[in-house]
Coordinates of C-alpha atoms and ligand atoms in Angstrom, one line a residue:
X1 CA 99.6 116.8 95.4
X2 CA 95.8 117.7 95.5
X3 CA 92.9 116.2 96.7
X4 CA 92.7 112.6 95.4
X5 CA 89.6 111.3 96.9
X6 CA 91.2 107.7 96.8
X7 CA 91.0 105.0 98.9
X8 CA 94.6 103.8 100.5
X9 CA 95.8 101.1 102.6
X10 CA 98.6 101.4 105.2
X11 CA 100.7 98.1 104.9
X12 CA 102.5 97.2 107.4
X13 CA 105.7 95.2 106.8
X14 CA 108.6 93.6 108.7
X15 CA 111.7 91.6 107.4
X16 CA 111.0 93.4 104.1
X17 CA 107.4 91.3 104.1
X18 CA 104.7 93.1 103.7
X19 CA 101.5 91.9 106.4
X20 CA 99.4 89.1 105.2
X21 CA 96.8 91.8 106.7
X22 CA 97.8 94.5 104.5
X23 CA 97.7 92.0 101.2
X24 CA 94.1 90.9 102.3
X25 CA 92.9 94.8 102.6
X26 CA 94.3 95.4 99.1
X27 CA 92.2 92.7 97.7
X28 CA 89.4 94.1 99.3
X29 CA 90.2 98.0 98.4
X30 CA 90.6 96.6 95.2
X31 CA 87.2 95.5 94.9
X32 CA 85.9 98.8 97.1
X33 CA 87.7 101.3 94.8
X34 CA 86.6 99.8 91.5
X35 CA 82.7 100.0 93.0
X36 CA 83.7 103.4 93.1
X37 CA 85.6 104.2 90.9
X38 CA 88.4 105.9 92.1
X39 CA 92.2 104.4 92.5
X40 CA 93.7 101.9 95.6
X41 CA 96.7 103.4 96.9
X42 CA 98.8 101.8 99.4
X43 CA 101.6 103.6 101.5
X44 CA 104.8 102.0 103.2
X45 CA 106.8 103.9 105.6
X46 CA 109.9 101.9 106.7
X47 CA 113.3 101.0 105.7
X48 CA 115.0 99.2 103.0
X49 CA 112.0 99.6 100.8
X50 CA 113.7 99.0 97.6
X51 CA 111.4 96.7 95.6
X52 CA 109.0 96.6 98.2
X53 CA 106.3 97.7 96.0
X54 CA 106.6 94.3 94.0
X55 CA 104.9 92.6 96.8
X56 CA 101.6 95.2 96.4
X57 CA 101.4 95.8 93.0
X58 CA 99.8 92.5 91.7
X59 CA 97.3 92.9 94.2
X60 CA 96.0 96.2 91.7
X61 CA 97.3 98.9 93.4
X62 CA 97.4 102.3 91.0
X63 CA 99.7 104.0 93.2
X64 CA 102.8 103.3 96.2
X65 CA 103.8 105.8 98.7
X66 CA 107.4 105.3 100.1
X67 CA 108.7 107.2 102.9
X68 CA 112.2 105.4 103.3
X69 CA 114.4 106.7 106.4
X70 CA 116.3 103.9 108.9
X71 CA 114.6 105.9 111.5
X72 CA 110.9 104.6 110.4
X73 CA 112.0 100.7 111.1
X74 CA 111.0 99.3 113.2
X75 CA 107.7 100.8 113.9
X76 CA 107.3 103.8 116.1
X77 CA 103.7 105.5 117.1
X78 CA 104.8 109.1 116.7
X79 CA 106.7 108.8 113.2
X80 CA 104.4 107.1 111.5
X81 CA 101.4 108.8 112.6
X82 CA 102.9 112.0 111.4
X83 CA 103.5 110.5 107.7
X84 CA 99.7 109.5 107.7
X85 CA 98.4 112.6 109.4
X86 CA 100.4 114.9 107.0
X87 CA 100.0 112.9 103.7
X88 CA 96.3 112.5 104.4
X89 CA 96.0 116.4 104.7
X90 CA 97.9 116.7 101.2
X91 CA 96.1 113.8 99.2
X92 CA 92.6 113.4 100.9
X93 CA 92.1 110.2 100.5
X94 CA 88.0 109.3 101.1
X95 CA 89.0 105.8 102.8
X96 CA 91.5 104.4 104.7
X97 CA 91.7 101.0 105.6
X98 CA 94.3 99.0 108.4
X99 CA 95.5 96.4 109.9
X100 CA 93.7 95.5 113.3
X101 CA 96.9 94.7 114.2
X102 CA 99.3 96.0 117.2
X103 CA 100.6 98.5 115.3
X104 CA 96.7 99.8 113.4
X105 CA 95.0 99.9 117.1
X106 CA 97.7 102.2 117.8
X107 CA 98.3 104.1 114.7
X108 CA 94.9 104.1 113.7
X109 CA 93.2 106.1 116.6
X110 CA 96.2 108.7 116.3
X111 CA 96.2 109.5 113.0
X112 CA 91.8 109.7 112.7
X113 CA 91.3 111.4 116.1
X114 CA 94.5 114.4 115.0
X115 CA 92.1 114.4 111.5
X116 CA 88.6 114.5 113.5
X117 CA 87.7 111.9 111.5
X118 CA 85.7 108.3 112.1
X119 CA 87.4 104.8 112.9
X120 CA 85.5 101.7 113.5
X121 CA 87.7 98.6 114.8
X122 CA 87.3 95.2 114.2
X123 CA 85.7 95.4 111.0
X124 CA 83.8 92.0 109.8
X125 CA 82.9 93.4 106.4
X126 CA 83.3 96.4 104.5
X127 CA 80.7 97.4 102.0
X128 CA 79.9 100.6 100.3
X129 CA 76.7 102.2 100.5
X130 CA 74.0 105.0 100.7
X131 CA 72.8 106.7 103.7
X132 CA 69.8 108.8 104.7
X133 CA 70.8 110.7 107.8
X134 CA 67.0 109.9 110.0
X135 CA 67.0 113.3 111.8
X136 CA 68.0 115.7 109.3
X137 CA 66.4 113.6 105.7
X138 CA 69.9 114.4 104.3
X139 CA 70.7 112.0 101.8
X140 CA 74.8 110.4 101.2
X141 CA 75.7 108.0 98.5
X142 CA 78.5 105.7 98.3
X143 CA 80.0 105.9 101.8
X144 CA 81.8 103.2 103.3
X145 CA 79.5 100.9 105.6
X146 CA 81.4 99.7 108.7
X147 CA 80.2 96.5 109.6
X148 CA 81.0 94.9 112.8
X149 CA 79.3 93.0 115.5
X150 CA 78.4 95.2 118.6
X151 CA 77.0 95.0 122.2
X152 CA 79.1 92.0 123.3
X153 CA 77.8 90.3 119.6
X154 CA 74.2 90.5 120.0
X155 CA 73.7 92.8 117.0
X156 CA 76.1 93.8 113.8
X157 CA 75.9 97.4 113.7
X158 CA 76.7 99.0 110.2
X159 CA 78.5 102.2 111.0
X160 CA 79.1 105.0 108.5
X161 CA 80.7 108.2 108.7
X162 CA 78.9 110.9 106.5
X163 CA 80.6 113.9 106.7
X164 CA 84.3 113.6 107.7
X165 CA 87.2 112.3 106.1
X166 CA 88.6 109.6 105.6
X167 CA 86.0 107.2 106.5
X168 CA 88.7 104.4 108.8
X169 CA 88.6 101.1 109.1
X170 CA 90.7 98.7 110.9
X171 CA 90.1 94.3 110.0
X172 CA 91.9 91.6 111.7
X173 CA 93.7 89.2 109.8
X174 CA 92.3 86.4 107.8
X175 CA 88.9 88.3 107.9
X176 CA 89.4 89.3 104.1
X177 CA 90.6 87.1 101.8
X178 CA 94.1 87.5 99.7
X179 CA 93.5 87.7 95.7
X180 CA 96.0 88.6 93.6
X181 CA 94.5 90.8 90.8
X182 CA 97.4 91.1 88.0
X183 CA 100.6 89.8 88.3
X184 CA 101.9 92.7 86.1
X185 CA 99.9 95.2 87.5
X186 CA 101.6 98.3 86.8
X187 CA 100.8 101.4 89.1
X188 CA 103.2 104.8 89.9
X189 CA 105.4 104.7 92.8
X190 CA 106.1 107.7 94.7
X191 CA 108.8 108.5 96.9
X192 CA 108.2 110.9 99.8
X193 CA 110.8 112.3 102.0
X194 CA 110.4 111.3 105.5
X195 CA 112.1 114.8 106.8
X196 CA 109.4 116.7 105.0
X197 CA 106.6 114.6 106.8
X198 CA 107.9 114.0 110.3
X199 CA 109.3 116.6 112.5
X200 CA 113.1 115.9 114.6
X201 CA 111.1 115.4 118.1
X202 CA 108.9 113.0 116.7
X203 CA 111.9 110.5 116.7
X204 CA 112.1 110.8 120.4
X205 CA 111.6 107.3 121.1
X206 CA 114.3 104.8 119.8
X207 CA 114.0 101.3 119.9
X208 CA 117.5 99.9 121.6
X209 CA 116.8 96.5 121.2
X210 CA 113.7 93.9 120.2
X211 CA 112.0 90.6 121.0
X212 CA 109.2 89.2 118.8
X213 CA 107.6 86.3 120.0
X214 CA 106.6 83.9 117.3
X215 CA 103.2 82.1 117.5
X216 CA 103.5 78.1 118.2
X217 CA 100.8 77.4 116.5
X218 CA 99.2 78.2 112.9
X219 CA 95.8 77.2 113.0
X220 CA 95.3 80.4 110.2
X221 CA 97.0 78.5 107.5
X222 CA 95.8 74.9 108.2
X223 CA 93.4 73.2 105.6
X224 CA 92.3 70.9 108.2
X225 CA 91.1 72.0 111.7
X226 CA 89.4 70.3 114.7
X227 CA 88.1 72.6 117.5
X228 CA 86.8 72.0 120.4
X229 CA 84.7 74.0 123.0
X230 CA 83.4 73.2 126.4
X231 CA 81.5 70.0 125.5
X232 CA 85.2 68.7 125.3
X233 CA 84.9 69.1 129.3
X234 CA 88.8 69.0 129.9
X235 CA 92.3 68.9 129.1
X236 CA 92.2 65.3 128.7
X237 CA 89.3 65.5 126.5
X238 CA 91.7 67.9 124.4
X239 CA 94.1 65.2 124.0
X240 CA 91.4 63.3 122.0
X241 CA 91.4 66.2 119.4
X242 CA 95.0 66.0 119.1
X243 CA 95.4 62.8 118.3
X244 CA 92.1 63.5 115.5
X245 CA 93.9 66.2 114.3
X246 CA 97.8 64.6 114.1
X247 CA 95.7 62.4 112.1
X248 CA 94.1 63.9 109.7
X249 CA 97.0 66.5 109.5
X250 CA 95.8 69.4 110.7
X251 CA 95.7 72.1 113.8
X252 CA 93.4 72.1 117.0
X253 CA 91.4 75.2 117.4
X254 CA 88.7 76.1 120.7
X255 CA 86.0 78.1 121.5
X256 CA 86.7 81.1 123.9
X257 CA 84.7 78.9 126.6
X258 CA 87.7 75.6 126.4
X259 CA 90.4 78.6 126.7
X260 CA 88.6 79.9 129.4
X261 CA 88.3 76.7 131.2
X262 CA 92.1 76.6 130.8
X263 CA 91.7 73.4 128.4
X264 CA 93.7 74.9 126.1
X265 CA 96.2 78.1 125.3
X266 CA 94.4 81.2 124.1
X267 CA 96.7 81.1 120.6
X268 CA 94.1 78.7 119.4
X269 CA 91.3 80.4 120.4
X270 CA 88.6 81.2 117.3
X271 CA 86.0 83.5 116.7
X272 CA 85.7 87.4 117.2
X273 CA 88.1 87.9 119.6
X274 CA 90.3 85.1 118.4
X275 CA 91.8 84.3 115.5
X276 CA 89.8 84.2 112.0
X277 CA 90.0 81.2 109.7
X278 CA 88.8 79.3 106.7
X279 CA 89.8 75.8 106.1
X280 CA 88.4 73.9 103.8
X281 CA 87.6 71.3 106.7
X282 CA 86.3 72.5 110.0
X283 CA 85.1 69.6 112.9
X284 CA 83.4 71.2 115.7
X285 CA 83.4 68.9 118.4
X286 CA 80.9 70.0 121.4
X287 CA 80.9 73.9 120.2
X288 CA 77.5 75.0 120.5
X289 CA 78.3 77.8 118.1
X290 CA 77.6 81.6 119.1
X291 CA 78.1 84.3 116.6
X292 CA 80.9 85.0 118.2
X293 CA 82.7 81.4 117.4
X294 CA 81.0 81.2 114.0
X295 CA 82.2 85.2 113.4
X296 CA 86.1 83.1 113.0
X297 CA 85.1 80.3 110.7
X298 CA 81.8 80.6 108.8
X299 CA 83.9 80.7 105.9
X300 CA 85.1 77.2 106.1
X301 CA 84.5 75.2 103.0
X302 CA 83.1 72.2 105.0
X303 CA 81.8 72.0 108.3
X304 CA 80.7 69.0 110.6
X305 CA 79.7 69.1 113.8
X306 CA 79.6 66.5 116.2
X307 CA 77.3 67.7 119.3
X308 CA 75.0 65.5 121.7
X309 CA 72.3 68.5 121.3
X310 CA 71.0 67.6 117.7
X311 CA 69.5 71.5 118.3
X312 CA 72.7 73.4 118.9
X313 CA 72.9 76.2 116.9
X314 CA 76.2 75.3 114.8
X315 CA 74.3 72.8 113.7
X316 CA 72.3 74.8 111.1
X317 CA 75.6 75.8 109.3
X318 CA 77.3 72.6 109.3
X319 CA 77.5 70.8 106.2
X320 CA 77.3 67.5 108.1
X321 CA 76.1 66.7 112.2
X322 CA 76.7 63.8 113.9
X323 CA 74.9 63.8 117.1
X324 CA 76.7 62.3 119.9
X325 CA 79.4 62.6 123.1
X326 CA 82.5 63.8 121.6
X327 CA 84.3 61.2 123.2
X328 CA 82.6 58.4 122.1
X329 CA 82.8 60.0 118.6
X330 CA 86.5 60.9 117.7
X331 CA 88.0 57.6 118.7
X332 CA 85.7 56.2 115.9
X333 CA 86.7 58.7 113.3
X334 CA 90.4 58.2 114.5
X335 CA 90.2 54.8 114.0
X336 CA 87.8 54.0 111.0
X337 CA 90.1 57.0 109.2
X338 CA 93.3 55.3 109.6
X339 CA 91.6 51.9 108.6
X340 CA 90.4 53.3 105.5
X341 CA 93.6 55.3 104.3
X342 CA 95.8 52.4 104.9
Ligands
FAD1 C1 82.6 90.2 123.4 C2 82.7 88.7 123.3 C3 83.6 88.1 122.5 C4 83.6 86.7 122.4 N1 84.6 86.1 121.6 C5 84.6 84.8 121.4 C6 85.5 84.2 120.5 O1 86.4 84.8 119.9 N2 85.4 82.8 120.3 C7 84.5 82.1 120.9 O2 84.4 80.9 120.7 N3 83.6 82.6 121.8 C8 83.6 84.0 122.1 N4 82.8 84.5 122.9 C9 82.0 83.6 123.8 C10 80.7 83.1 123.1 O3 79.6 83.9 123.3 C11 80.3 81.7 123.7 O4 80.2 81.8 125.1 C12 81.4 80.6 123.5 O5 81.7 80.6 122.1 C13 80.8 79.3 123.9 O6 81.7 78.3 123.7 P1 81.3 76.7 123.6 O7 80.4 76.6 122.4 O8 82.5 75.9 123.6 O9 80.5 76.5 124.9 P2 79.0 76.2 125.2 O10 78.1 77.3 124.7 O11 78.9 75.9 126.7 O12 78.6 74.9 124.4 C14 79.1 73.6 124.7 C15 78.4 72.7 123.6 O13 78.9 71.4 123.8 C16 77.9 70.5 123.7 N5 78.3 69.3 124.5 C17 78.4 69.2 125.9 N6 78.9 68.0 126.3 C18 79.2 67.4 125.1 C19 79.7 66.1 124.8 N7 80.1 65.3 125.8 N8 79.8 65.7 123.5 C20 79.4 66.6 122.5 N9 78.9 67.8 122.7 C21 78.8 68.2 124.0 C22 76.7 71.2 124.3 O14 75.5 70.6 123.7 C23 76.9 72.6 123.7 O15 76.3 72.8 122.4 C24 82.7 85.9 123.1 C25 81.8 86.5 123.9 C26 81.7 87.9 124.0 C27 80.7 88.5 124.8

């Protein structure tokens, strides 16, 4: 294989499902590689990988690496980082995007700091870009701009990587957006053979047995979600939200200030270092919004806030603003809704 100069995206899979992470970087690679103009490549190392690539393929992909061996699944630091490491040296691919999941902020470090090349985590956005290097007037075209908030959210730094390759990112879920391009898509699948990647002492860690814990909640999927921050002032006030939400049919989020307060579990926190989501309803009830609440769920489709500051800040995103005590509000919406949709 020679230099490619691609841009590829590791997916990550389990119980033959590939990531809802790895599906949302494809759309965006997708959009990345046609800017320019080079192919989206995806790679799978696991097990039981026959037909896997049907699940990437619509999402435009030109070509699939498979490295198939039981002892890849489940996931393992030093295996996997040796596929990426050594493929990466063979095909050169110019970007590599991943998961800023368990398994990226492990494998992702590994595999750039073996190849002496950049990572930025957490990625917000992902654009591509010129540069003109300040010191030395030299000038770069169409790297990849890292974009991400930085110093505890007061800024959002762009970060590039001039000179070394490839230029990695890593994204949470839901920060992208899932697009299928072509249902029919039709790109080359190559099979790779694990032994000629990963060396015997590599597999020195097996994995006996395994317990995955599954999320109670799934605020990411719901159309409909009520969140509430501090201005809720307690667990109690919580239950309020609930009952708004059992109503309406949807999932209670919170601000990183209500989890901290213990008013609610940290699954449903939202925002930067929470969970990212886009419903096509989100009530903000006392939330005064701070980038790093609205860095989770700007993307909502229609926001209302209901604050007794008319001057918070989430007010100047929200489609609608009541301005009022939280308690006083919901019970109204709670009750006027179910009197109207009788
Ligand atoms: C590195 C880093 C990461 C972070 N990650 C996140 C994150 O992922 N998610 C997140 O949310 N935050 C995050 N934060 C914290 C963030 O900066 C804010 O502190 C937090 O979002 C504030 O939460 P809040 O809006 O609920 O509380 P506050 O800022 O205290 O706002 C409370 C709001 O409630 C209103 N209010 C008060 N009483 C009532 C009432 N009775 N009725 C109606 N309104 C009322 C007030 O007017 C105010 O607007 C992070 C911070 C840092 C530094």
């Amino acid at each position: 294989m020679t230099d490619n100069n691609n841009l590829i995206v590791y997916c990550e899979y389990e119980d033959g499902k590939v990531a809802d992470v790895s599906l949302e970087l494809l759309t965006k690679g997708r959009v990345l590689a046609d800017r320019l103009g080079v192919k989206l490549e995806a790679v799978i190392i696991g097990d039981k990988l026959a037909d896997i690539e049907k699940q990437v393929l619509p999402y435009g992909v030109d070509t699939v690496y498979k490295v198939e061996d039981k002892r890849l699944y489940p996931y393992t630091s030093n295996p996997h980082s040796a596929v990426l490491i050594n493929l990466f040296k063979e095909i050169k691919p110019q970007i590599c995007l991943m998961g800023a999941t368990c398994i990226g902020r492990d494998l992702g470090p590994r595999v750039s700091s073996c190849l002496h090349s950049g990572l930025t985590a957490d990625c917000t956005a992902l654009e591509i870009g010129d540069h003109k290097d300040p010191k030395t007037g030299k000038e770069y075209t169409d790297l990849l701009y890292q974009i991400r908030p930085a110093f505890g959210g007061n800024i959002v730094a762009t970060i590039v990587n001039p000179d070394c390759r490839p230029q990695m990112a890593t994204v949470r879920e839901g920060v992208m957006k899932k697009e299928i391009k072509d249902a029919d898509y039709k790109g080359e699948i190559i099979n790779l053979d694990a032994d000629k990647y990963v060396k015997p002492e590599d597999f020195v860690v097996e994995i006996i047995d395994r317990h995955i814990e599954k999320s109670k909640t799934n605020i990411k999927n719901s159309p409909i979600i009520v969140a509430g921050g501090y201005g809720v002032g307690s667990k109690e006030g919580f239950d309020l939200l609930f009952d708004l939400a059992n109503t309406l049919g949807g999932e209670v989020g919170a601000s990183r200030a209500a989890v901290d307060a213990g008013f609610v579990e940290h699954d449903r926190q939202i925002g930067q270092t929470g969970v990212t989501v886009r419903p096509k309803l989100y009530i903000a009830c006392g939330i005064s919004g701070q980038i790093q609440h609205i860095a989770g769920m700007q993307e909502s489709s229609i926001i209302i806030s209901i604050n007794n500051d008319p001057n918070a800040p989430i007010n100047t995103i929200a489609d609608y603003v009541i301005t009022g005590n939280v308690e006083d509000i919901v019970p109204k919406l709670i009750k006027y809704y179910k009197k109207n949709s009788k």
